[in-house]
Coordinates of C-alpha atoms in Angstrom, one line a residue:
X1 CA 59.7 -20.6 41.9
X2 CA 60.9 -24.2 43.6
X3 CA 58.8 -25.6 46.7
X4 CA 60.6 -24.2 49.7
X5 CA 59.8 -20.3 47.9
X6 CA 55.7 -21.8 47.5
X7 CA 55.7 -23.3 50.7
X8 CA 56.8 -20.3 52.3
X9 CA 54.1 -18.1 50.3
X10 CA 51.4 -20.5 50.8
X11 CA 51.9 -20.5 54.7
X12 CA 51.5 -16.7 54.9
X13 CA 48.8 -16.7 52.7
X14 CA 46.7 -19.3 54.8
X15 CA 47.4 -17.7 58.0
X16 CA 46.2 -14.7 56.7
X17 CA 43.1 -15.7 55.3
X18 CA 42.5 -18.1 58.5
X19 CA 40.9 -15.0 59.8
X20 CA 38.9 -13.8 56.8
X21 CA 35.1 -14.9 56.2
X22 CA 33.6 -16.6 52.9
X23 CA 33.7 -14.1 50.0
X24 CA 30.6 -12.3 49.7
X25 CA 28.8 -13.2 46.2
X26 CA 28.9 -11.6 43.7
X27 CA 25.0 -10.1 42.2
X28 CA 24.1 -8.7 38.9
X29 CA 22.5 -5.3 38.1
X30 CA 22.0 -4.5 34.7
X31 CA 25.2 -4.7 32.6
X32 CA 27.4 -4.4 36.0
X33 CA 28.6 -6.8 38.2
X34 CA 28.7 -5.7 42.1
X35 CA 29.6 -7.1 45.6
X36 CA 26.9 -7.2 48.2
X37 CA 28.3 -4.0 49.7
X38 CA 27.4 -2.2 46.3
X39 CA 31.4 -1.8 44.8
X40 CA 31.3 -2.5 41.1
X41 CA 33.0 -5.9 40.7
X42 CA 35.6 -6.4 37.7
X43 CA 36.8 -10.3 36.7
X44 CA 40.7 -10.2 36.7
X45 CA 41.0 -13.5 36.0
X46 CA 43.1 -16.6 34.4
X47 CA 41.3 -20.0 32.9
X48 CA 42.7 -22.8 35.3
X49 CA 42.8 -26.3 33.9
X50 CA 45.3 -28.4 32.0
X51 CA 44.3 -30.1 29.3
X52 CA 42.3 -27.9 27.4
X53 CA 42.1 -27.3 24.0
X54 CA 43.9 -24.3 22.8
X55 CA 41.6 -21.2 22.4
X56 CA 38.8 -22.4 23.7
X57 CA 38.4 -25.2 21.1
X58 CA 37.4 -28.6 21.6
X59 CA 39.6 -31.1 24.0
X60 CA 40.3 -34.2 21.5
X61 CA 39.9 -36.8 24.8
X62 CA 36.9 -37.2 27.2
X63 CA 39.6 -37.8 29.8
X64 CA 40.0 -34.3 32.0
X65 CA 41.4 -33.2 35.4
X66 CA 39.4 -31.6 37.8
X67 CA 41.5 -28.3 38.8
X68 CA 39.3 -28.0 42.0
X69 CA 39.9 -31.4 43.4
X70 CA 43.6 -31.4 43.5
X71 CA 44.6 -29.5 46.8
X72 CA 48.7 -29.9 46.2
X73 CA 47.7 -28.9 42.5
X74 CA 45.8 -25.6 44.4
X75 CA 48.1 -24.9 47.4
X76 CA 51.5 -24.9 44.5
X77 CA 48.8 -22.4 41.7
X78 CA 46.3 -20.2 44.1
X79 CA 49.4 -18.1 45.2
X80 CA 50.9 -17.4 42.3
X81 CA 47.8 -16.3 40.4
X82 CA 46.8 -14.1 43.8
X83 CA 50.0 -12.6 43.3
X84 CA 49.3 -11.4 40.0
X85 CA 46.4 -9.7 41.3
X86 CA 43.7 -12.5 40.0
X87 CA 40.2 -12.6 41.7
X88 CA 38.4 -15.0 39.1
X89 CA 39.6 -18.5 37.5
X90 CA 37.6 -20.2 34.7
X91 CA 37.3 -23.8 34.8
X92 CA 36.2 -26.0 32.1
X93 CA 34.9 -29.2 33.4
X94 CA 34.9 -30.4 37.2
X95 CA 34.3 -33.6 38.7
X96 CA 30.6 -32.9 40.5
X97 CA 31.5 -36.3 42.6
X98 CA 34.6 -34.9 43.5
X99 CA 35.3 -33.2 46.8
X100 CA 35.9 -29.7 46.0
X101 CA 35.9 -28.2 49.3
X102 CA 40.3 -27.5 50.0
X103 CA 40.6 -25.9 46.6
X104 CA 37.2 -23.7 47.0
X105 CA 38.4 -22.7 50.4
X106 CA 41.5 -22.2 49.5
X107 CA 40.6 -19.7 46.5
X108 CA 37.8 -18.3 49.3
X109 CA 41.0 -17.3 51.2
X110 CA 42.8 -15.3 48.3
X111 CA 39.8 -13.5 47.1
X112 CA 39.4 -15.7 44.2
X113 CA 36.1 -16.4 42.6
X114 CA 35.2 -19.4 40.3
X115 CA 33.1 -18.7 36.7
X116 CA 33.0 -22.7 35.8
X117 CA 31.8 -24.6 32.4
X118 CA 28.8 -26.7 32.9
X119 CA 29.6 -29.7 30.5
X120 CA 32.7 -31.8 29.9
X121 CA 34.1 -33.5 26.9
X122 CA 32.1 -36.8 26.8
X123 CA 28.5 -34.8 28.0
X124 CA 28.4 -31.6 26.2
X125 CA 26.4 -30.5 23.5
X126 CA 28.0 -31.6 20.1
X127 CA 27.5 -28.3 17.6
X128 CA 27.6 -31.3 14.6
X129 CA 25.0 -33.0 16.3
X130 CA 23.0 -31.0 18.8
X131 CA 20.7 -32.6 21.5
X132 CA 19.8 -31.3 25.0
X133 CA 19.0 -34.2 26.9
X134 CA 18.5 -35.8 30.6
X135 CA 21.6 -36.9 30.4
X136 CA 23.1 -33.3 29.7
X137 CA 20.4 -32.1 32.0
X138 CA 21.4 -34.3 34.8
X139 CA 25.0 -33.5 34.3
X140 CA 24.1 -29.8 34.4
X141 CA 22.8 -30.0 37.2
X142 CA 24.6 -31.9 39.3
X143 CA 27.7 -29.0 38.9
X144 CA 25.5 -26.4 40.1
X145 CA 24.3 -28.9 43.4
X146 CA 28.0 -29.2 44.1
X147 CA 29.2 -25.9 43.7
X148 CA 26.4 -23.6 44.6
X149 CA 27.7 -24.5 48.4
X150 CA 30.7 -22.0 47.8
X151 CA 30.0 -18.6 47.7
X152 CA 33.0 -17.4 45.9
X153 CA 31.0 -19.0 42.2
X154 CA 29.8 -16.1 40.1
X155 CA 28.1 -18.9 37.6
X156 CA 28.4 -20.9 34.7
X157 CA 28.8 -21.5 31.2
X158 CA 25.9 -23.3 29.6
X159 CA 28.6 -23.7 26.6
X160 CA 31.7 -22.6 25.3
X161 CA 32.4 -21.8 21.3
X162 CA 29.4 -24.3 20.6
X163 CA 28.3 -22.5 17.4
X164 CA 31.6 -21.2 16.2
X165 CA 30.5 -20.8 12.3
X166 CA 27.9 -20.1 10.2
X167 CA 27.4 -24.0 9.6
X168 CA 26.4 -25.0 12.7
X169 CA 24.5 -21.8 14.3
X170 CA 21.4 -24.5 14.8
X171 CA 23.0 -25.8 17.8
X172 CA 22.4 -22.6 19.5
X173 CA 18.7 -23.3 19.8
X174 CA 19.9 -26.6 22.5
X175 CA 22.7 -24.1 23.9
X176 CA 19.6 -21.5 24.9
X177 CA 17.3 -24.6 26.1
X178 CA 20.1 -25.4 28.3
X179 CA 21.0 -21.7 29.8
X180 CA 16.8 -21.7 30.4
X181 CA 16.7 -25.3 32.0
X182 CA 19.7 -24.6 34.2
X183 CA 18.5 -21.1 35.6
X184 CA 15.2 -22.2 36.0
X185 CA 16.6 -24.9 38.2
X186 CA 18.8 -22.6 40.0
X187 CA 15.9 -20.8 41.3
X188 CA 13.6 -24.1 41.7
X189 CA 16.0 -24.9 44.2
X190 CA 15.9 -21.5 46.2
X191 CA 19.9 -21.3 45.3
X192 CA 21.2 -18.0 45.9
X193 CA 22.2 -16.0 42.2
X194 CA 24.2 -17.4 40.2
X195 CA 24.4 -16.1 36.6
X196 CA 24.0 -18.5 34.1
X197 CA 25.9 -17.5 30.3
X198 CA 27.7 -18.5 27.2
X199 CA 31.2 -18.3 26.3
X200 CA 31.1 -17.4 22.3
X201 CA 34.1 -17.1 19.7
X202 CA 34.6 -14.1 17.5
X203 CA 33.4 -15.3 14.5
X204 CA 33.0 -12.1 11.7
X205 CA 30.3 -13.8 10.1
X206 CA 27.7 -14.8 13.2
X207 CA 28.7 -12.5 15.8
X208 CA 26.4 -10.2 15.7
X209 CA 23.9 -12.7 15.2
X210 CA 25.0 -15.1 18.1
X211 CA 24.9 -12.3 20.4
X212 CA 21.6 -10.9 19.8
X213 CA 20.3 -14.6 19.9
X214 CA 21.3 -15.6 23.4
X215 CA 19.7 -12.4 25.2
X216 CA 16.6 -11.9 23.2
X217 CA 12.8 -13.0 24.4
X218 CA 12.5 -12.6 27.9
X219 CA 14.9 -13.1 31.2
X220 CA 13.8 -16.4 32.2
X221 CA 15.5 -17.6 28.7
X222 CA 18.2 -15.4 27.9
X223 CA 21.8 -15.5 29.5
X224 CA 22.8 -13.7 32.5
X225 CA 26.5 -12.5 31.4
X226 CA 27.7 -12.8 27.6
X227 CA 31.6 -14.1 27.9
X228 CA 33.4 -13.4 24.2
X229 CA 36.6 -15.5 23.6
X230 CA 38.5 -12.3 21.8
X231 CA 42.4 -13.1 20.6
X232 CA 42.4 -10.1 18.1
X233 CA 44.9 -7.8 19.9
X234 CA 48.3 -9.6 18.8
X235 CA 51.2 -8.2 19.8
X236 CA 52.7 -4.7 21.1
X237 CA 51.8 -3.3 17.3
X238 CA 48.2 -3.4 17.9
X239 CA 45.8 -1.1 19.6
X240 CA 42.4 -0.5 21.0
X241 CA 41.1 0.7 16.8
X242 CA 43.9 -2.3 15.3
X243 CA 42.4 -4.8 17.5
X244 CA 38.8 -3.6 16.6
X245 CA 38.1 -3.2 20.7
X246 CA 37.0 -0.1 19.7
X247 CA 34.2 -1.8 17.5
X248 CA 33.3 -4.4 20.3
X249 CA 32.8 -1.6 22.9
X250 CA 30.1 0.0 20.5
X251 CA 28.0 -3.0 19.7
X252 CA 28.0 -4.1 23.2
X253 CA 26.9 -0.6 24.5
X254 CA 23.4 -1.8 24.0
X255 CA 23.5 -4.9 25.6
X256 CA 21.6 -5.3 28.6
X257 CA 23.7 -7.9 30.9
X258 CA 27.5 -8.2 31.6
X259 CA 29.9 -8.6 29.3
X260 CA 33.7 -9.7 29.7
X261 CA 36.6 -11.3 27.8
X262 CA 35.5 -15.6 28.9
X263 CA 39.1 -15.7 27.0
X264 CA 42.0 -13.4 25.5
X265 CA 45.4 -13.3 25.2
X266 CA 46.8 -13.7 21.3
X267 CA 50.0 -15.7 21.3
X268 CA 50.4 -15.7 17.6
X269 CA 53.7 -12.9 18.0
X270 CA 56.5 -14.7 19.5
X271 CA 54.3 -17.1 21.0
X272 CA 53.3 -17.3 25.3
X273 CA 56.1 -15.2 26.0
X274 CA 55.7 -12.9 23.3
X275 CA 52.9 -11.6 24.8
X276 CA 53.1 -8.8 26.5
X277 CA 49.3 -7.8 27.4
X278 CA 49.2 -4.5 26.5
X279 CA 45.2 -5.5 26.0
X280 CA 45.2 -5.8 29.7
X281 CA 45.4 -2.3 30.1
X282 CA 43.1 -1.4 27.8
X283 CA 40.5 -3.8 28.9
X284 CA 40.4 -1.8 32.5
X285 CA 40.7 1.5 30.6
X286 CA 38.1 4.1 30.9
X287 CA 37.5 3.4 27.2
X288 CA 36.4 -0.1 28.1
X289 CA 35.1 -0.3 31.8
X290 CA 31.9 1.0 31.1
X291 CA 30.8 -1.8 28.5
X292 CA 33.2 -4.8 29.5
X293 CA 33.6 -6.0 33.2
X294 CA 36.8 -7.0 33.0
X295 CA 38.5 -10.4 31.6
X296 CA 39.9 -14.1 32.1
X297 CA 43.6 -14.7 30.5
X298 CA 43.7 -18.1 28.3
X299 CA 45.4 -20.0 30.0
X300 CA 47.8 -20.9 33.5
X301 CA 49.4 -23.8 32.2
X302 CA 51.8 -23.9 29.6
X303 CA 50.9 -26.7 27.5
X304 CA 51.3 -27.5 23.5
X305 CA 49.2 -24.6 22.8
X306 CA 51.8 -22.6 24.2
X307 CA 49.5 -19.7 25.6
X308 CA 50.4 -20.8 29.5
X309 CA 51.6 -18.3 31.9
X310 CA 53.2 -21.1 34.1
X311 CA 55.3 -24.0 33.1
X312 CA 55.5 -27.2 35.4
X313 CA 58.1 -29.5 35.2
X314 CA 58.5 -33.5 35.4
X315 CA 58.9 -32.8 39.2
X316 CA 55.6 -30.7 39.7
X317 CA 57.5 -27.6 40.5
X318 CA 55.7 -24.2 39.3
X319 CA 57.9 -22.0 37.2
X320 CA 56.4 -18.4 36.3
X321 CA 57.3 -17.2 32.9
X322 CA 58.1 -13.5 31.2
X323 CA 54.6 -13.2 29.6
X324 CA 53.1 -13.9 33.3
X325 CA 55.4 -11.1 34.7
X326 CA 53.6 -8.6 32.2
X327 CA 50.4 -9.9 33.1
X328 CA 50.9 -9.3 36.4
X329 CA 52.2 -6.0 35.6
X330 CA 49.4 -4.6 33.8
X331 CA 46.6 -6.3 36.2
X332 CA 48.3 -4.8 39.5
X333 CA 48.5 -1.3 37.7
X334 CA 44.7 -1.9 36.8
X335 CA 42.6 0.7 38.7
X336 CA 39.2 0.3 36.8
X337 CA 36.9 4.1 37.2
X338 CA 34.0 2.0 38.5
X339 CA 29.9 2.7 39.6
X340 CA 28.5 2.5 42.8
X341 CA 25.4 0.2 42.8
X342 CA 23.4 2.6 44.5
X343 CA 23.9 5.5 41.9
X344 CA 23.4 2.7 38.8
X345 CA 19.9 2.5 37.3
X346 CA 19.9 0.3 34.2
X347 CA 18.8 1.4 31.1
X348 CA 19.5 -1.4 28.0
X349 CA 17.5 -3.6 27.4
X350 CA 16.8 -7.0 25.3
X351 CA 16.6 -6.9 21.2
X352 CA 15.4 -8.5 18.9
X353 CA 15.8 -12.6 18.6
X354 CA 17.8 -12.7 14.9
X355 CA 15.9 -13.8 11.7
X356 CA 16.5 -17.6 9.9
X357 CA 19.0 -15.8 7.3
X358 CA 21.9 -17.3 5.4
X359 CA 24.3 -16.9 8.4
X360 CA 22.0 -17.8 11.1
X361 CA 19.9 -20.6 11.4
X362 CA 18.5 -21.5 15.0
X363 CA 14.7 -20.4 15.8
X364 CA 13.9 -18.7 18.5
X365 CA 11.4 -21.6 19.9
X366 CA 13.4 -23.8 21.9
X367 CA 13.9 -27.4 22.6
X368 CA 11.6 -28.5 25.9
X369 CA 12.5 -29.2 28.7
X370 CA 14.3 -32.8 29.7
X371 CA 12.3 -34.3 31.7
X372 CA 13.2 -38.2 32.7
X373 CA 9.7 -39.0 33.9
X374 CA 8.0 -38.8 30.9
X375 CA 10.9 -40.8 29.0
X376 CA 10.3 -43.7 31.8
X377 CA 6.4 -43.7 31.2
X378 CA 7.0 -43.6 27.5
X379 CA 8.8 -46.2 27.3
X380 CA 7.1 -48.4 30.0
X381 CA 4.2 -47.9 27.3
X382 CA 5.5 -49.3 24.9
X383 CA 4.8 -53.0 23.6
X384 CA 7.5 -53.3 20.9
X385 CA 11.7 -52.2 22.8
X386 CA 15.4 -52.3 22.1
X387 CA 16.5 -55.1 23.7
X388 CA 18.9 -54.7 26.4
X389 CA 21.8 -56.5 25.2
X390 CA 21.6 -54.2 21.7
X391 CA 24.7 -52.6 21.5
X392 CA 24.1 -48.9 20.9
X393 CA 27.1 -49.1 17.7
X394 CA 23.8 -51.0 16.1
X395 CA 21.6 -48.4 16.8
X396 CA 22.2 -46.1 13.5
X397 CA 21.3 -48.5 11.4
X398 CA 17.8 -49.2 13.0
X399 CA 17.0 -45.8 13.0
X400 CA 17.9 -45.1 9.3
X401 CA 15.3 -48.1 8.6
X402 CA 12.7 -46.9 10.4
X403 CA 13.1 -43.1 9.8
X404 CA 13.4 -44.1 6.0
X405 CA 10.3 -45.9 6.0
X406 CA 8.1 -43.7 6.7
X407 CA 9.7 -40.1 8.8
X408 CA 6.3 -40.2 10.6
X409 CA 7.4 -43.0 13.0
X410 CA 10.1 -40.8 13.8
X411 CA 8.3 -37.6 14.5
X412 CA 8.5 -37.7 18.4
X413 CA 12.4 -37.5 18.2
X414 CA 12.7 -35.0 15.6
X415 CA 14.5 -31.9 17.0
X416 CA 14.1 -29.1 14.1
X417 CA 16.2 -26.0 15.4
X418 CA 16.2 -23.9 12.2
X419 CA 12.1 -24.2 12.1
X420 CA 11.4 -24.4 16.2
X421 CA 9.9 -28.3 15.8
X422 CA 10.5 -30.8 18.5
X423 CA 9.2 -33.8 19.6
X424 CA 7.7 -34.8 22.7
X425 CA 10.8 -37.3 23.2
X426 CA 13.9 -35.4 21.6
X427 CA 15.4 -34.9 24.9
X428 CA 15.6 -38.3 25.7
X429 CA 18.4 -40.1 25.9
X430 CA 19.2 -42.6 22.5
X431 CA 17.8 -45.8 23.4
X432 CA 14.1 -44.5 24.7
X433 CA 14.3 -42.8 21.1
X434 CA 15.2 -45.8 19.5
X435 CA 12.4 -47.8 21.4
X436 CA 9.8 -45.3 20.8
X437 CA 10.4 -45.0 17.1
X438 CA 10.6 -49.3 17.0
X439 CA 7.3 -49.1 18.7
X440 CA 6.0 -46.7 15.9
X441 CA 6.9 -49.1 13.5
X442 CA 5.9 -52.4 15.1
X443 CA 1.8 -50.3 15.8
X444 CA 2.1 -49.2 11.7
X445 CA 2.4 -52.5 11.1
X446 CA -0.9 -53.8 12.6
X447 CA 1.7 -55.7 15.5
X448 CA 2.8 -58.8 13.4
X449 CA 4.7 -60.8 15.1
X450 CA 7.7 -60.7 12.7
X451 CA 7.6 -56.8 12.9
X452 CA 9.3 -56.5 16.3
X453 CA 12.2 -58.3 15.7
X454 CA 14.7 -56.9 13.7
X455 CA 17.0 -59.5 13.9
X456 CA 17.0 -60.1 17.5
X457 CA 17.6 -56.3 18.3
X458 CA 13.9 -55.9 19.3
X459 CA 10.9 -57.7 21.6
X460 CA 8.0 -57.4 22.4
X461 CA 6.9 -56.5 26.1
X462 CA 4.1 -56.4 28.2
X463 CA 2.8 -52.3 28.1
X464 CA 2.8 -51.4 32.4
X465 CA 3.1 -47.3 31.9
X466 CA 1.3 -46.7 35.5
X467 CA -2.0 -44.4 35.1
X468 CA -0.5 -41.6 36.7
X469 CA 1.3 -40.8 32.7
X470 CA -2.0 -41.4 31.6
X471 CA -2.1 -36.8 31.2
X472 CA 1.4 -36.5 30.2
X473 CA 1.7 -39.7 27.6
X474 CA -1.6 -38.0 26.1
X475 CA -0.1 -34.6 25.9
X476 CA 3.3 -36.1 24.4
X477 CA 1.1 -37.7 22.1
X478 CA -0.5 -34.4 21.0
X479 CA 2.6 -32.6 20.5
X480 CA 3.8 -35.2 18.2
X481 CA 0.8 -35.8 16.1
X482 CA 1.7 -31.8 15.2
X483 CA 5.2 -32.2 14.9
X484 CA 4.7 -35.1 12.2
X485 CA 2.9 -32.8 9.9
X486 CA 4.6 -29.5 10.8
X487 CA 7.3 -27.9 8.2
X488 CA 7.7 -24.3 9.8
X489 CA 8.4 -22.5 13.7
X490 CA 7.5 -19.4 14.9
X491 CA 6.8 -16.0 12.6
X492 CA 10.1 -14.6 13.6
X493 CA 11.6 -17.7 11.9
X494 CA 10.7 -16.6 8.2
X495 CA 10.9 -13.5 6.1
X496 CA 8.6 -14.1 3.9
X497 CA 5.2 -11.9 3.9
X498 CA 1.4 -12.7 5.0
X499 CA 1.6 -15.6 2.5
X500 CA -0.7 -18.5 2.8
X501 CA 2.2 -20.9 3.4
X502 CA 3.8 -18.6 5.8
X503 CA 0.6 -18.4 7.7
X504 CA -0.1 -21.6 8.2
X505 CA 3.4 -22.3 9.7
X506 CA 2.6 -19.9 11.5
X507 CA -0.7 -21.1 12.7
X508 CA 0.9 -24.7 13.1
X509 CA 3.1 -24.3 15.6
X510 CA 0.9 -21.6 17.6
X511 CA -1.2 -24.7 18.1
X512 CA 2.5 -26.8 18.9
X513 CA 3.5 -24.1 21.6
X514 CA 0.2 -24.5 23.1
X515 CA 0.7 -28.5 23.6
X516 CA 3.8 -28.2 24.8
X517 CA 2.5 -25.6 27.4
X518 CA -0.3 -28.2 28.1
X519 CA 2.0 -30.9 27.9
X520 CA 4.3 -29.2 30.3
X521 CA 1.3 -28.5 33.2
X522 CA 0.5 -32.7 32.4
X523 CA 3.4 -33.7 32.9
X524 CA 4.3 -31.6 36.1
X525 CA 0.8 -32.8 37.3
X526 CA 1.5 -36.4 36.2
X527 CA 4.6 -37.3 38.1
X528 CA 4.0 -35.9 41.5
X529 CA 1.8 -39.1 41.7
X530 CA 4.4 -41.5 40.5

């Protein structure tokens, strides 16, 4: 399609949505999605953002491009997806600086609705290294203050493919703390709804496990929609028992909140255009539609990867390809048998959290909270600190002393996910750690003068924590005093009996939850007189 063709659509398009109000949002009931006027809502939808690693993996640059802050970018794409009968896009990482406000309108316009990724390359929770911190925190949050403005977003991933094996299922636990943390804020802020989820990938091995985790001990912790990146339907051999849909449709019949394909479209027969997305219709089947709401296509542009339903050339002219003519196909034929809201009562509800096991490893206690506060008092407190000019390359190395000398000093920055253990300071960010656990050191060490030094990398400083931390330091204090000496997390974390080992643990971090709690109120208390 060259530019005179897209100019021509895009000219009808806005003058007729010039007339047409914001898009209602879009509310959760159960394990439906619905419009406010009570129609059952079902994502047709396409991931929209170059640069993206292929199949939901991970992007190999902390460069991106904001899909919602390039209006020519929006005014050439919007149509051509609308024209394929697409009322959803996944993002993967916007710009919350950015002005968003042409693209979002523009989507408003052609019924589109916006599902967006919480994180981006250089801020997102590492599954080799987990951490959820104020940083992360403060990056979360800041997408939701830009785009809860626009009606027309369902909600967000809290992350995408984060624990993808059985390796590195501890990284859940900070995945969870941050789906918690961002819906509690959500409603802290009186925001209207906005789901808050995960985007998992179909791993054989944790699937079951990863699913059951994320909606499992209460609502104010568990996801509001479960998104499964699913490419197991390759090619027009397959079918709805090859592709082992049939399989995915009974497990999820139990679950108690929305599921949909957050990814799909298998591009390992003939490639992009060898798809011919005959999963499509059995996604808006009646086999399917009353388990799965529906689906987002991987991906618009055609890229490396080659799984894009678009190709743009040198000149940015938008070319739609054969496997985006099937799509378009099967999604226009799509008439889903849906459920009025006001004859739905939900019935499912949450499971069990998953055991520690060989194949899963994250405890259902979760990280707390970040809270930046406390980090500032903490470290005001201290007498022995990085130095400023450290470079933070340097900071490994003073944490393996430290930690090696004696893993006590580092107790308030331990974040244990497999046994539900965390320190007071684990969420902060990596220098506060590193000055708290110096400090640790320079106090063990009866504050020699030499033992705050470390080769210029340290100083001492003059202690001016204000006495409104006086609570929360305390608290913090108390939490970590447990940690140091605690080996075990909650009684759902072990399957071993009434033992006396198993007790204890068990008894140790009862005490541990109830600091934090108390830690928690302090805190709160604390800082509204800072």
């Amino acid at each position: 399609m060259g530019r005179s063709a897209l100019a021509t659509t895009l000219v009808s398009f806005l003058l007729a949505g010039n007339a047409a109000a914001d898009l209602p949002p879009i509310i959760q009931s159960g394990t439906k999605f619905f419009y406010e006027n009570g129609t059952q809502f079902f994502m047709k939808g396409i991931a929209y953002q170059q640069d993206v690693a292929a199949a939901g993996g991970e992007s190999t640059s902390d460069t991106y491009l904001d899909p919602l802050a390039d209006e020519d970018a929006c005014s050439r794409d919007i149509p051509i997806m609308s024209a394929a009968g697409t009322n959803t896009i996944r993002t993967y990482a916007i710009d919350p600086t950015s002005d968003h406000s042409a693209c979002m309108k523009l989507l408003d316009e052609a019924g589109i609705y916006v599902v967006s990724d919480l994180s981006e390359p250089s801020t997102s929770i590492n599954r080799d290294d987990p951490e959820w911190t104020v940083e992360l925190f403060d990056r979360y949050k800041a997408v939701v203050d830009e785009l809860e403005q626009y009606s027309n977003v369902i909600g967000f991933f809290a992350g995408n493919e984060v624990s993808n094996n059985a390796s590195n299922t501890g990284a859940s636990a900070f995945v969870k703390a941050a789906v918690r943390d961002t819906k509690a804020y959500i409603s802290d802020q009186g925001y209207r709804w906005m789901g808050v989820g995960y985007a998992a990938n179909d791993d054989d091995e944790i699937r079951e496990y990863i699913s059951e985790y994320f909606n499992c001990n209460g609502e104010d912790e568990s996801i509001d929609f479960w998104g499964y990146n699913i490419y197991s339907w390759c090619g027009s051999d397959s079918s709805f028992e090859i592709s082992g849909y049939d399989k995915q449709v009974e497990f999820f019949s139990n679950y108690s909140v929305p599921v949909f394909f957050a990814e799909y479209g298998c591009n390992t027969v003939d490639g992009a255009d060898g798809r011919v997305f005959d999963e499509t219709e059995a996604l808006y089947s009646d086999e399917m539609t009353d388990v799965f709401s529906g689906g987002i296509v991987y991906m618009y542009f055609e890229e490396t990867n080659d799984y894009g339903l678009v190709s743009i050339d040198s000149s940015g002219d938008a070319s739609t390809m054969t496997n985006y003519k099937y799509l378009k196909s099967s999604v226009l034929a799509a008439d889903p048998s849906s459920t009025a809201s006001s004859a739905y009562t939900p019935t499912n509800t949450q499971g069990a959290c998953p055991s520690i096991q060989e194949n899963w490893a994250a405890n259902s206690i979760l990280p707390p909270t970040p809270n930046s506060a406390l980090c500032e008092c903490m470290l005001a407190s201290l007498s022995c600190t990085v130095t400023d000019s450290t470079n933070s390359t340097e900071y490994g190395d003073l944490f393996d002393f430290v930690c090696g000398e004696d893993e006590s000093y580092c107790a308030g920055i331990k974040a244990d996910s497999e046994n539900g253990v965390y320190g007071a300071y684990s969420m902060c960010n990596a220098k506060h750690q590193l000055a708290y656990v110096l400090d640790q050191y320079y106090q063990a060490q009866g504050s020699s003068s030499d033992s705050c030094d470390f080769d210029g990398l340290a100083e001492v400083q003059s202690a001016s924590a204000a006495s409104s931390c006086d609570a929360s330091l305390s608290s913090a204090a108390s939490v970590n005093s447990v940690v140091a000496t605690a080996t075990a997390g909650s009684e759902s974390s072990t399957s071993g009996g009434d033992d006396d080992e198993s007790t204890a643990s068990r008894l140790g971090f009862s005490i541990l939850g109830g600091i934090y709690i108390s830690a928690a109120m302090a805190v709160g208390a604390g800082m509204i007189l800072l």
